[in-house]
Every structure is written in structure tokens, then in C-alpha cells.
Short mmCIF file of N, CA and C in Angstrom, two decimals:
data_model
loop_
_atom_site.label_atom_id
_atom_site.label_comp_id
_atom_site.label_asym_id
_atom_site.label_seq_id
_atom_site.Cartn_x
_atom_site.Cartn_y
_atom_site.Cartn_z
N MET A 173 118.73 -212.22 17.65
CA MET A 173 118.23 -210.96 17.95
C MET A 173 117.92 -209.94 16.98
N GLY A 174 117.01 -209.65 16.87
CA GLY A 174 116.37 -208.21 15.96
C GLY A 174 116.35 -206.83 16.44
N VAL A 175 117.45 -206.08 16.42
CA VAL A 175 117.23 -204.76 17.16
C VAL A 175 117.52 -203.84 16.16
N THR A 176 116.55 -202.69 16.41
CA THR A 176 116.41 -201.67 15.30
C THR A 176 116.62 -200.43 16.03
N VAL A 177 116.76 -199.20 15.40
CA VAL A 177 117.10 -198.09 16.03
C VAL A 177 115.97 -197.16 15.25
N ARG A 178 115.59 -196.40 15.81
CA ARG A 178 114.33 -195.59 15.12
C ARG A 178 114.65 -194.26 15.82
N ARG A 179 114.17 -193.08 15.40
CA ARG A 179 113.64 -191.79 16.32
C ARG A 179 112.09 -192.08 16.82
N ILE A 180 112.08 -191.38 17.65
CA ILE A 180 110.63 -191.76 18.48
C ILE A 180 109.62 -190.89 17.69
N TYR A 181 109.83 -189.56 16.88
CA TYR A 181 109.07 -188.91 16.23
C TYR A 181 108.34 -189.72 15.05
N ALA A 182 108.86 -190.55 14.49
CA ALA A 182 108.27 -192.02 13.37
C ALA A 182 107.61 -192.58 13.72
N ASP A 183 106.40 -192.90 13.01
CA ASP A 183 105.30 -193.75 13.28
C ASP A 183 105.63 -195.07 13.27
N PRO A 184 105.16 -195.98 14.14
CA PRO A 184 105.77 -197.20 14.20
C PRO A 184 105.49 -198.02 13.23
N ALA A 185 106.33 -198.84 12.83
CA ALA A 185 106.18 -199.96 11.66
C ALA A 185 105.77 -201.06 12.14
N ALA A 186 105.25 -201.90 11.44
CA ALA A 186 104.97 -203.45 11.57
C ALA A 186 106.24 -204.42 11.78
N GLY A 187 106.10 -204.94 12.45
CA GLY A 187 107.20 -206.19 12.95
C GLY A 187 108.37 -205.20 13.76
N GLU A 188 108.04 -204.07 14.40
CA GLU A 188 109.19 -203.80 15.60
C GLU A 188 109.31 -204.26 16.95
N GLY A 189 108.38 -204.81 17.11
CA GLY A 189 108.62 -205.76 18.65
C GLY A 189 108.41 -204.63 19.35
N HIS A 190 109.09 -204.90 20.78
CA HIS A 190 109.12 -203.78 21.83
C HIS A 190 109.54 -202.79 21.50
N ARG A 191 108.95 -201.44 21.73
CA ARG A 191 109.51 -200.39 21.48
C ARG A 191 109.93 -199.48 22.75
N VAL A 192 111.35 -199.37 22.92
CA VAL A 192 111.64 -198.90 24.13
C VAL A 192 112.36 -197.60 23.99
N LEU A 193 112.02 -196.53 24.59
CA LEU A 193 112.40 -195.26 24.54
C LEU A 193 113.73 -195.37 25.55
N VAL A 194 114.89 -194.85 24.94
CA VAL A 194 116.36 -194.95 25.83
C VAL A 194 117.03 -193.45 26.31
N ASP A 195 116.11 -192.56 26.08
CA ASP A 195 116.62 -191.33 26.41
C ASP A 195 116.47 -190.79 27.54
N ARG A 196 117.54 -190.14 28.54
CA ARG A 196 117.47 -189.74 29.87
C ARG A 196 116.42 -188.50 29.77
N LEU A 197 116.16 -187.72 28.92
CA LEU A 197 115.25 -186.65 29.07
C LEU A 197 114.24 -186.97 28.21
N TRP A 198 113.03 -186.45 28.69
CA TRP A 198 111.96 -186.70 27.87
C TRP A 198 111.80 -185.68 26.42
N PRO A 199 111.69 -186.65 25.19
CA PRO A 199 111.65 -185.99 24.11
C PRO A 199 110.60 -184.53 24.07
N ARG A 200 111.09 -183.73 23.48
CA ARG A 200 110.50 -182.21 23.07
C ARG A 200 109.51 -182.52 22.23
N GLY A 201 108.48 -182.01 22.54
CA GLY A 201 106.94 -181.87 21.61
C GLY A 201 106.42 -183.11 21.54
N LEU A 202 106.53 -184.00 22.49
CA LEU A 202 106.02 -185.56 22.41
C LEU A 202 105.15 -185.51 23.86
N ARG A 203 103.78 -185.55 23.74
CA ARG A 203 103.12 -185.56 24.83
C ARG A 203 103.45 -186.76 25.89
N LYS A 204 102.84 -186.65 27.27
CA LYS A 204 103.35 -188.20 27.86
C LYS A 204 102.44 -189.09 27.62
N ASP A 205 101.26 -188.80 27.31
CA ASP A 205 100.22 -189.89 26.87
C ASP A 205 100.51 -190.17 25.06
N ALA A 206 101.23 -190.02 24.80
CA ALA A 206 101.53 -190.18 23.17
C ALA A 206 101.20 -191.65 22.99
N GLY A 207 102.06 -192.42 23.79
CA GLY A 207 102.39 -193.82 23.91
C GLY A 207 102.46 -194.78 22.75
N ALA A 208 103.56 -194.40 21.98
CA ALA A 208 103.84 -194.55 20.51
C ALA A 208 105.21 -195.93 20.97
N PHE A 209 105.43 -196.16 22.45
CA PHE A 209 106.22 -196.97 22.66
C PHE A 209 106.12 -197.89 24.00
N ASP A 210 106.35 -198.80 24.32
CA ASP A 210 106.14 -199.55 25.51
C ASP A 210 106.71 -199.47 26.85
N GLU A 211 107.72 -198.73 26.69
CA GLU A 211 108.46 -198.94 27.92
C GLU A 211 109.52 -197.57 27.66
N TRP A 212 110.03 -196.87 28.69
CA TRP A 212 111.01 -196.06 28.95
C TRP A 212 111.99 -196.50 30.00
N LEU A 213 113.11 -196.44 29.38
CA LEU A 213 114.43 -196.73 30.45
C LEU A 213 115.41 -195.77 30.17
N PRO A 214 114.96 -194.75 31.15
CA PRO A 214 116.17 -193.50 31.17
C PRO A 214 117.49 -194.07 31.81
N GLU A 215 117.66 -195.18 32.44
CA GLU A 215 118.54 -195.39 33.49
C GLU A 215 119.62 -195.77 32.53
N VAL A 216 119.40 -196.19 31.20
CA VAL A 216 120.10 -196.86 30.22
C VAL A 216 120.88 -195.85 29.17
N ALA A 217 120.67 -194.38 29.52
CA ALA A 217 121.10 -193.23 28.64
C ALA A 217 122.11 -193.03 29.26
N PRO A 218 123.18 -191.90 28.49
CA PRO A 218 124.31 -191.53 29.16
C PRO A 218 123.94 -190.61 30.25
N SER A 219 124.72 -190.59 31.40
CA SER A 219 124.63 -189.53 32.22
C SER A 219 124.42 -188.24 32.04
N THR A 220 123.85 -187.49 32.51
CA THR A 220 123.88 -185.84 32.09
C THR A 220 124.97 -185.52 32.02
N GLU A 221 126.20 -185.68 32.56
CA GLU A 221 127.78 -184.68 32.72
C GLU A 221 128.15 -185.58 30.98
N LEU A 222 128.06 -186.93 30.98
CA LEU A 222 128.71 -187.37 29.79
C LEU A 222 127.92 -186.62 28.30
N ARG A 223 126.52 -186.71 28.63
CA ARG A 223 125.79 -186.14 27.58
C ARG A 223 126.26 -184.44 27.00
N ARG A 224 126.50 -184.02 28.18
CA ARG A 224 127.04 -182.68 27.72
C ARG A 224 128.14 -182.30 27.47
N TRP A 225 128.83 -183.19 27.87
CA TRP A 225 130.44 -183.28 27.51
C TRP A 225 130.53 -183.24 25.92
N TYR A 226 129.57 -184.33 25.61
CA TYR A 226 129.54 -185.14 24.13
C TYR A 226 129.01 -183.69 23.22
N GLY A 227 127.83 -183.27 23.79
CA GLY A 227 127.24 -182.08 22.74
C GLY A 227 127.11 -182.85 21.43
N HIS A 228 127.00 -184.21 21.07
CA HIS A 228 127.14 -184.51 19.76
C HIS A 228 128.16 -183.99 18.76
N ARG A 229 129.16 -183.93 18.82
CA ARG A 229 130.85 -183.42 18.48
C ARG A 229 131.00 -185.02 17.83
N PRO A 230 130.88 -184.96 16.60
CA PRO A 230 131.52 -186.03 15.86
C PRO A 230 132.65 -186.51 16.69
N GLU A 231 133.90 -185.58 16.20
CA GLU A 231 135.27 -185.73 16.66
C GLU A 231 135.43 -186.56 18.24
N ARG A 232 134.12 -186.32 18.99
CA ARG A 232 134.07 -186.85 20.41
C ARG A 232 133.47 -187.96 20.65
N TYR A 233 133.21 -188.52 19.30
CA TYR A 233 132.27 -189.89 19.37
C TYR A 233 133.16 -191.29 19.78
N GLY A 234 134.16 -191.34 19.66
CA GLY A 234 135.41 -192.58 19.98
C GLY A 234 135.33 -192.57 21.55
N GLU A 235 135.61 -191.05 22.02
CA GLU A 235 135.82 -190.96 23.37
C GLU A 235 134.44 -191.46 24.37
N PHE A 236 133.47 -190.75 23.66
CA PHE A 236 131.99 -191.01 24.02
C PHE A 236 131.61 -192.26 24.23
N ARG A 237 132.19 -193.21 23.08
CA ARG A 237 131.71 -194.27 23.05
C ARG A 237 132.28 -195.00 24.23
N THR A 238 133.67 -194.74 24.73
CA THR A 238 134.24 -195.70 25.34
C THR A 238 133.57 -195.19 26.94
N ARG A 239 133.77 -194.00 27.20
CA ARG A 239 133.29 -193.66 28.16
C ARG A 239 131.65 -193.94 28.71
N TYR A 240 130.78 -194.16 27.50
CA TYR A 240 129.35 -194.69 27.96
C TYR A 240 129.56 -196.15 28.08
N ARG A 241 130.32 -196.83 27.55
CA ARG A 241 130.50 -198.21 27.97
C ARG A 241 130.78 -198.46 29.17
N ALA A 242 131.76 -197.94 29.74
CA ALA A 242 132.03 -197.66 30.95
C ALA A 242 130.80 -197.47 31.69
N GLU A 243 130.02 -196.41 31.75
CA GLU A 243 128.95 -196.16 32.45
C GLU A 243 128.02 -197.20 32.28
N LEU A 244 127.88 -198.11 31.43
CA LEU A 244 127.13 -199.29 31.47
C LEU A 244 127.20 -200.36 32.19
N ALA A 245 128.58 -200.45 32.54
CA ALA A 245 128.88 -201.63 33.40
C ALA A 245 128.51 -201.53 35.10
N ASP A 246 127.80 -200.31 35.23
CA ASP A 246 127.61 -200.19 36.79
C ASP A 246 126.15 -199.83 37.13
N GLY A 247 125.69 -200.12 38.21
CA GLY A 247 124.47 -199.83 38.87
C GLY A 247 123.35 -199.80 38.01
N GLY A 248 122.31 -198.78 38.19
CA GLY A 248 121.25 -198.70 37.47
C GLY A 248 121.46 -198.60 35.76
N ALA A 249 122.42 -198.36 35.41
CA ALA A 249 122.57 -198.68 33.95
C ALA A 249 122.69 -200.27 33.61
N ALA A 250 123.51 -200.72 34.03
CA ALA A 250 123.76 -202.19 33.97
C ALA A 250 122.61 -202.87 34.00
N ARG A 251 121.57 -202.76 35.28
CA ARG A 251 120.18 -203.22 35.34
C ARG A 251 119.69 -203.00 34.12
N ALA A 252 119.63 -201.69 33.60
CA ALA A 252 118.17 -201.54 32.31
C ALA A 252 119.05 -202.23 31.14
N LEU A 253 120.41 -202.17 31.02
CA LEU A 253 121.07 -203.06 29.83
C LEU A 253 120.63 -204.75 29.97
N GLU A 254 120.65 -205.16 30.99
CA GLU A 254 120.20 -206.21 31.21
C GLU A 254 118.68 -206.60 30.67
N ARG A 255 117.89 -205.55 31.05
CA ARG A 255 116.63 -205.30 30.63
C ARG A 255 116.74 -205.36 29.05
N LEU A 256 117.48 -204.68 28.59
CA LEU A 256 117.18 -204.78 26.65
C LEU A 256 117.41 -206.10 26.42
N ARG A 257 118.68 -206.61 26.91
CA ARG A 257 118.95 -207.89 26.38
C ARG A 257 118.27 -209.04 26.69
N ALA A 258 117.36 -208.90 27.68
CA ALA A 258 116.34 -209.95 27.65
C ALA A 258 115.20 -209.63 26.67
N LEU A 259 114.98 -208.40 26.69
CA LEU A 259 113.79 -208.06 25.67
C LEU A 259 114.28 -208.46 24.23
N ALA A 260 115.62 -208.11 23.89
CA ALA A 260 116.15 -208.46 22.66
C ALA A 260 116.18 -209.89 22.14
N ALA A 261 116.60 -210.93 23.46
CA ALA A 261 116.58 -212.32 23.41
C ALA A 261 114.89 -212.82 23.11
N ALA A 262 114.07 -211.90 23.55
CA ALA A 262 112.99 -212.48 23.81
C ALA A 262 111.94 -212.10 22.23
N GLY A 263 112.62 -211.24 21.36
CA GLY A 263 111.83 -210.98 20.32
C GLY A 263 112.51 -209.59 19.50
N PRO A 264 112.01 -209.72 18.39
CA PRO A 264 112.21 -208.19 17.77
C PRO A 264 112.13 -206.95 18.93
N LEU A 265 113.05 -205.75 18.91
CA LEU A 265 113.34 -204.87 19.95
C LEU A 265 113.55 -203.57 18.85
N THR A 266 112.74 -202.69 18.93
CA THR A 266 113.59 -201.34 18.91
C THR A 266 113.36 -200.41 19.78
N LEU A 267 114.98 -199.87 19.59
CA LEU A 267 115.52 -198.55 20.28
C LEU A 267 115.11 -197.39 20.03
N LEU A 268 114.39 -196.41 20.63
CA LEU A 268 113.95 -195.04 20.03
C LEU A 268 114.45 -194.06 21.03
N THR A 269 114.58 -192.64 20.20
CA THR A 269 115.38 -191.85 20.56
C THR A 269 114.80 -190.47 19.83
N ALA A 270 115.24 -189.40 20.58
CA ALA A 270 114.72 -188.27 19.96
C ALA A 270 116.13 -187.48 19.35
N THR A 271 117.23 -187.93 19.40
CA THR A 271 118.40 -187.63 18.71
C THR A 271 118.13 -187.45 17.27
N ARG A 272 118.49 -186.34 16.54
CA ARG A 272 118.78 -186.53 15.21
C ARG A 272 119.48 -187.48 14.48
N GLU A 273 120.89 -187.59 14.96
CA GLU A 273 121.50 -188.28 14.44
C GLU A 273 121.89 -189.62 15.07
N PRO A 274 121.08 -190.77 15.25
CA PRO A 274 121.35 -191.82 16.07
C PRO A 274 122.80 -192.79 16.10
N GLU A 275 122.97 -192.69 14.44
CA GLU A 275 124.19 -193.31 14.58
C GLU A 275 125.39 -192.71 15.34
N LEU A 276 125.58 -191.68 15.76
CA LEU A 276 126.24 -190.99 16.41
C LEU A 276 125.97 -190.76 18.00
N SER A 277 125.02 -191.40 18.48
CA SER A 277 124.21 -191.68 19.56
C SER A 277 124.75 -192.40 20.55
N HIS A 278 123.91 -192.36 21.86
CA HIS A 278 124.07 -193.77 22.64
C HIS A 278 123.29 -195.12 21.99
N LEU A 279 122.45 -194.64 20.92
CA LEU A 279 122.10 -195.54 20.67
C LEU A 279 122.77 -196.67 19.62
N ALA A 280 123.91 -196.00 18.71
CA ALA A 280 124.59 -196.85 18.31
C ALA A 280 125.37 -197.63 19.00
N VAL A 281 125.75 -197.31 20.16
CA VAL A 281 126.86 -198.03 21.52
C VAL A 281 125.65 -199.30 21.84
N LEU A 282 124.32 -198.88 22.09
CA LEU A 282 123.47 -199.83 22.50
C LEU A 282 123.44 -200.95 21.61
N ALA A 283 123.06 -200.26 20.26
CA ALA A 283 122.60 -201.42 19.32
C ALA A 283 123.79 -202.53 19.01
N GLU A 284 125.11 -201.93 18.68
CA GLU A 284 126.13 -202.77 19.06
C GLU A 284 126.50 -203.83 20.08
N LEU A 285 126.25 -203.32 21.44
CA LEU A 285 126.20 -204.33 22.52
C LEU A 285 124.97 -205.40 22.42
N LEU A 286 123.88 -204.87 21.56
CA LEU A 286 122.95 -205.77 21.55
C LEU A 286 122.71 -206.67 20.44
N GLY A 287 123.52 -206.65 19.50
CA GLY A 287 123.85 -207.12 18.14
C GLY A 287 122.45 -206.69 17.30
N ALA A 288 122.68 -205.32 16.76
CA ALA A 288 121.77 -204.97 15.98
C ALA A 288 121.67 -205.48 14.73
N ARG A 289 120.57 -205.55 13.75
CA ARG A 289 120.78 -205.52 12.65
C ARG A 289 120.75 -204.73 11.92
N ALA A 290 121.37 -204.43 10.43
CA ALA A 290 122.04 -203.41 9.49
C ALA A 290 120.79 -202.62 9.12
#
């Protein structure tokens, strides 16, 4: 499984495979018809409550990771995670976010769960 993580604002590169936006909120400054991705799965993103609590504070990342993994085990988030697993099994998958620090975001957790390559 080849899973990579990128910011939505970066131009697509060759070999990225299926590109999925995994943010709950639409990225600022990005037109809805921009189309630099194949699919949007907002259900797999952290809940609004968890996102606000975390606030991208590095000292909270460990607890964020634990809480987010718990959210992914239930309902729509679990179904969206299964969709990502199926896409990753089918070929290269690129997870996209507007977050400035993907390594301290939900993408790092998703990439870990999906077996991302370095």
C-alpha cells in the first residue's frame, strides 16, 4: 500500500494515485471547482469538538491521537476509514489537507493506520 500525505495547495505530482481531501472544513482560498483531488471524505476528519480542543498544540498531540483513533472506530468515520483502506489497497493513495503541519495533524494518524510510506 502506497499512502502519501500532502497539502491540498500543492500541485499534483505524477504517481500520486487517488487523491482524497480528508478535512472536515473546505480549505480556505480553494474554489469548489478547483478539482485537484478525486474525492472529499469529511467524515474521516476529527469532530469539530476534538479539532477545537486540539488547536494544533504540539503538547496535546498524544492525547489528540488517542481521542481521534477512538472517533475513527465508530459510525460514519469508521465507514470513511474503510473507504480509505480500500483505496489504499487498490493502488497509490494521497491524503490531502489544508493543515500547515500535516505531521501533527489527523493525517499523520490516518497515514499510520493505512501504512504510509516515508
